[in-house]
Structure formats: C-alpha cells, structure tokens
Amino acid sequence: MVCIPKHPRCPDCPLQGLCLAHRAGKECDLPIRLVKKKSPVEEITVVVVRHGDQWLVHRRPPKGLLASMWEFPNALGKGKEGIAAVRQLLAQKGLTLAADDQPVGSLKSVFSHKTWQMTVYEGCITQGKIGEEEDWQWIDCKDYASLPWAGPHGKITAMV
Ligand code: SF4
C-alpha cells in the first residue's frame, strides 16, 4: 500500500530512514523487471519408420538433452527439407528411406532453454540393413511401453 512500484509513497513510509533505494534516489526505478528471454523454437521432422510390426529407433548420445533415451529418426527442418534431412541421416547408416508426403500429426515440447516443434511422418526402408550398432535398433511396436523414450517421442507412439 505504500511501497508501490513506480510511485512509492516515500513520505508516508515508516521505513524511509532505512531504505537504501530512497537514500540513493532510486525508489522510482526499482524493482527492475527482468524481460523474459524467449526460448528458441526448433522445427524438427520425425519419421516413424515401420517394418511390419517393428519400428526403427535410435538412442540419443550419452550426454546432453534427454541423454541415452530412445527416439524415432529425426532431424532439424520442416516439410520437404526436414524429410530430406532425415533421409540423409539414415543414408549415413546405409538405409534408403521412403517417407509419406503428408504428416500424421504434430506436437510441441517445451524445455527450459528451447522448444521443439515436431512434425511427424511415416515411412519405410526400401533398401539397406542396420548393422550391429547398439544405438540403432528395430523394436516390436508392442514393446514400446518398456522403452525409455526421449520425452515427446513416447507420445508419438499414440499417433501412428
Ligand atoms: S522509502 Fe523505500 S520502502 Fe519506503 S516507500 Fe519509499 S522506496 Fe518503498
């Protein structure tokens, strides 16, 4: 009722003698309101790659965001550009991806420092096999619940 931001009633204030802001003549400038920084939005294309009753999944690196958790193949980018980026990612593993043009859904995931805007497509592998790498695997769709999914990727299982 007395110490009001921007218009403090210092003459009526019983704390005037103790107040450092008043002494410094800064009573009208305080408190400083911090402008909340907008977190960056990353467009991410996810392709749920299916082979019969199996999905192709990837384990994220052991350090960083959602470390060592499992996700569907994905890459930065949107639309055709995003699908091309996922295709390129899988090509590095010797896999040829055929992805649908139309997305099956989208979802947003907000972290403390960034937001993922994810668009989800379906696809299949037309050529190639994954090797013995532990971080790329085919899993049975029915076992999805036991996999430690990387955040929003677990929700994608309900879309496809
Ligand atoms: S003297 Fe200090 S505490 Fe009192 S109203 Fe002014 S700014 Fe607020």
Coordinates of C-alpha atoms and ligand atoms in Angstrom, one line a residue:
M1 CA 0.0 0.0 0.0
V2 CA 3.0 2.3 0.5
C3 CA 5.9 0.9 -1.5
I4 CA 4.2 0.8 -4.8
P5 CA 6.3 0.1 -7.9
K6 CA 7.0 3.3 -10.0
H7 CA 5.1 5.5 -7.5
P8 CA 6.2 4.7 -4.0
R9 CA 4.7 6.9 -1.2
C10 CA 8.0 7.5 0.5
P11 CA 6.8 10.5 2.6
D12 CA 4.3 8.2 4.3
C13 CA 6.7 5.3 4.6
P14 CA 7.8 4.2 8.1
L15 CA 10.9 2.6 6.6
Q16 CA 12.1 5.7 4.8
G17 CA 15.1 6.1 7.2
L18 CA 16.3 2.6 6.5
C19 CA 15.6 2.4 2.8
L20 CA 18.7 2.2 0.6
A21 CA 16.6 2.8 -2.6
H22 CA 15.3 6.1 -1.1
R23 CA 18.7 7.2 0.0
A24 CA 20.1 6.6 -3.4
G25 CA 17.1 8.3 -5.1
K26 CA 16.3 5.2 -7.0
E27 CA 12.9 4.4 -5.4
C28 CA 11.1 5.0 -8.7
D29 CA 13.5 2.8 -10.7
L30 CA 13.1 -0.3 -8.6
P31 CA 12.3 -3.1 -8.8
I32 CA 13.9 -3.8 -12.1
R33 CA 11.7 -6.0 -14.1
L34 CA 13.6 -8.7 -16.0
V35 CA 12.4 -9.2 -19.5
K36 CA 11.9 -12.9 -20.0
K37 CA 14.0 -14.2 -22.9
K38 CA 12.0 -16.1 -25.4
S39 CA 13.4 -19.6 -25.9
P40 CA 14.3 -20.6 -29.5
V41 CA 11.9 -22.8 -31.4
E42 CA 13.5 -25.7 -33.3
E43 CA 11.5 -27.2 -36.2
I44 CA 12.0 -31.0 -36.1
T45 CA 10.9 -33.6 -38.6
V46 CA 10.3 -37.0 -37.2
V47 CA 9.8 -40.1 -39.4
V48 CA 8.3 -43.2 -37.8
V49 CA 9.9 -45.9 -39.9
R50 CA 7.9 -49.1 -39.9
H51 CA 8.8 -52.6 -41.0
G52 CA 5.9 -54.9 -40.4
D53 CA 5.3 -54.8 -36.6
Q54 CA 8.6 -53.1 -35.9
W55 CA 9.8 -49.5 -35.6
L56 CA 13.3 -48.2 -36.2
V57 CA 14.5 -46.3 -33.1
H58 CA 17.7 -44.5 -32.2
R59 CA 19.3 -43.9 -28.8
R60 CA 20.4 -40.4 -28.2
P61 CA 24.0 -39.6 -27.2
P62 CA 25.1 -40.3 -23.6
K63 CA 25.4 -36.6 -22.9
G64 CA 23.1 -33.6 -23.4
L65 CA 19.4 -33.2 -23.6
L66 CA 17.4 -36.4 -23.0
A67 CA 20.7 -38.3 -22.8
S68 CA 20.7 -42.0 -23.8
M69 CA 16.9 -42.1 -24.3
W70 CA 15.3 -43.5 -27.4
E71 CA 13.7 -41.6 -30.2
F72 CA 12.3 -42.0 -33.7
P73 CA 14.6 -41.0 -36.5
N74 CA 14.5 -37.2 -36.7
A75 CA 16.4 -34.1 -37.9
L76 CA 16.2 -30.4 -37.9
G77 CA 14.0 -28.9 -40.6
K78 CA 10.4 -28.7 -41.8
G79 CA 8.4 -30.1 -44.7
K80 CA 10.4 -31.5 -47.6
E81 CA 13.6 -30.1 -46.2
G82 CA 13.1 -31.9 -42.9
I83 CA 12.3 -35.2 -44.6
A84 CA 15.4 -34.8 -46.8
A85 CA 17.5 -34.3 -43.6
V86 CA 16.1 -37.5 -42.0
R87 CA 16.7 -39.3 -45.3
Q88 CA 20.3 -38.1 -45.3
L89 CA 20.7 -39.2 -41.7
L90 CA 19.5 -42.7 -42.5
A91 CA 21.6 -42.8 -45.7
Q92 CA 24.7 -42.4 -43.5
K93 CA 23.6 -45.8 -41.9
G94 CA 23.2 -47.3 -45.3
L95 CA 19.4 -47.1 -45.3
T96 CA 17.2 -45.8 -48.0
L97 CA 14.1 -44.1 -46.6
A98 CA 10.7 -43.7 -48.4
A99 CA 8.6 -41.2 -46.4
D100 CA 5.0 -40.1 -46.9
D101 CA 4.4 -36.6 -48.0
Q102 CA 1.6 -35.9 -45.5
P103 CA 2.3 -35.7 -41.8
V104 CA 0.3 -37.8 -39.4
G105 CA 0.5 -35.2 -36.7
S106 CA 2.5 -32.6 -34.8
L107 CA 3.4 -31.8 -31.3
K108 CA 5.2 -29.2 -29.3
S109 CA 7.7 -29.9 -26.5
V110 CA 8.9 -27.1 -24.3
F111 CA 12.2 -27.4 -22.4
S112 CA 13.7 -24.8 -20.2
H113 CA 16.0 -23.4 -22.9
K114 CA 14.3 -24.4 -26.2
T115 CA 11.1 -25.6 -27.7
W116 CA 10.8 -28.5 -30.2
Q117 CA 8.0 -28.0 -32.8
M118 CA 7.8 -31.5 -34.2
T119 CA 6.1 -32.7 -37.3
V120 CA 5.6 -36.5 -37.6
Y121 CA 5.6 -38.5 -40.8
E122 CA 5.5 -42.3 -41.5
G123 CA 7.9 -44.1 -43.8
C124 CA 9.7 -47.3 -44.5
I125 CA 13.1 -48.6 -45.5
T126 CA 13.3 -49.6 -49.1
Q127 CA 16.9 -50.7 -49.1
G128 CA 19.7 -51.5 -46.6
K129 CA 20.0 -53.1 -43.2
I130 CA 21.2 -51.6 -39.9
G131 CA 24.4 -53.1 -38.6
E132 CA 25.3 -54.3 -35.1
E133 CA 25.2 -50.8 -33.7
E134 CA 23.6 -50.6 -30.3
D135 CA 22.2 -47.1 -30.8
W136 CA 20.1 -48.1 -33.8
Q137 CA 17.6 -50.9 -33.4
W138 CA 14.3 -52.3 -34.6
I139 CA 11.8 -52.8 -31.7
D140 CA 8.5 -54.6 -31.7
C141 CA 5.7 -52.0 -31.6
K142 CA 4.0 -53.9 -28.8
D143 CA 7.1 -53.4 -26.6
Y144 CA 7.0 -49.6 -26.9
A145 CA 5.9 -49.1 -23.3
S146 CA 9.1 -50.6 -21.9
L147 CA 11.4 -48.3 -23.9
P148 CA 12.8 -45.2 -22.1
W149 CA 11.5 -42.7 -24.7
A150 CA 13.1 -39.3 -25.1
G151 CA 10.3 -37.1 -23.8
P152 CA 7.8 -36.3 -26.6
H153 CA 8.8 -39.3 -28.7
G154 CA 6.8 -41.5 -26.4
K155 CA 3.7 -39.5 -27.2
I156 CA 4.3 -40.1 -30.9
T157 CA 3.6 -43.8 -30.4
A158 CA -0.1 -42.9 -29.9
M159 CA -0.2 -41.1 -33.3
V160 CA 0.8 -44.0 -35.5
Ligands
SF4_1 S1 11.1 4.7 1.4 FE1 11.8 2.8 0.4 S2 10.5 1.2 1.2 FE2 9.5 3.2 1.7 S3 8.1 3.6 0.1 FE3 10.0 4.6 -0.5 S4 11.1 3.1 -1.7 FE4 9.5 2.0 -0.7

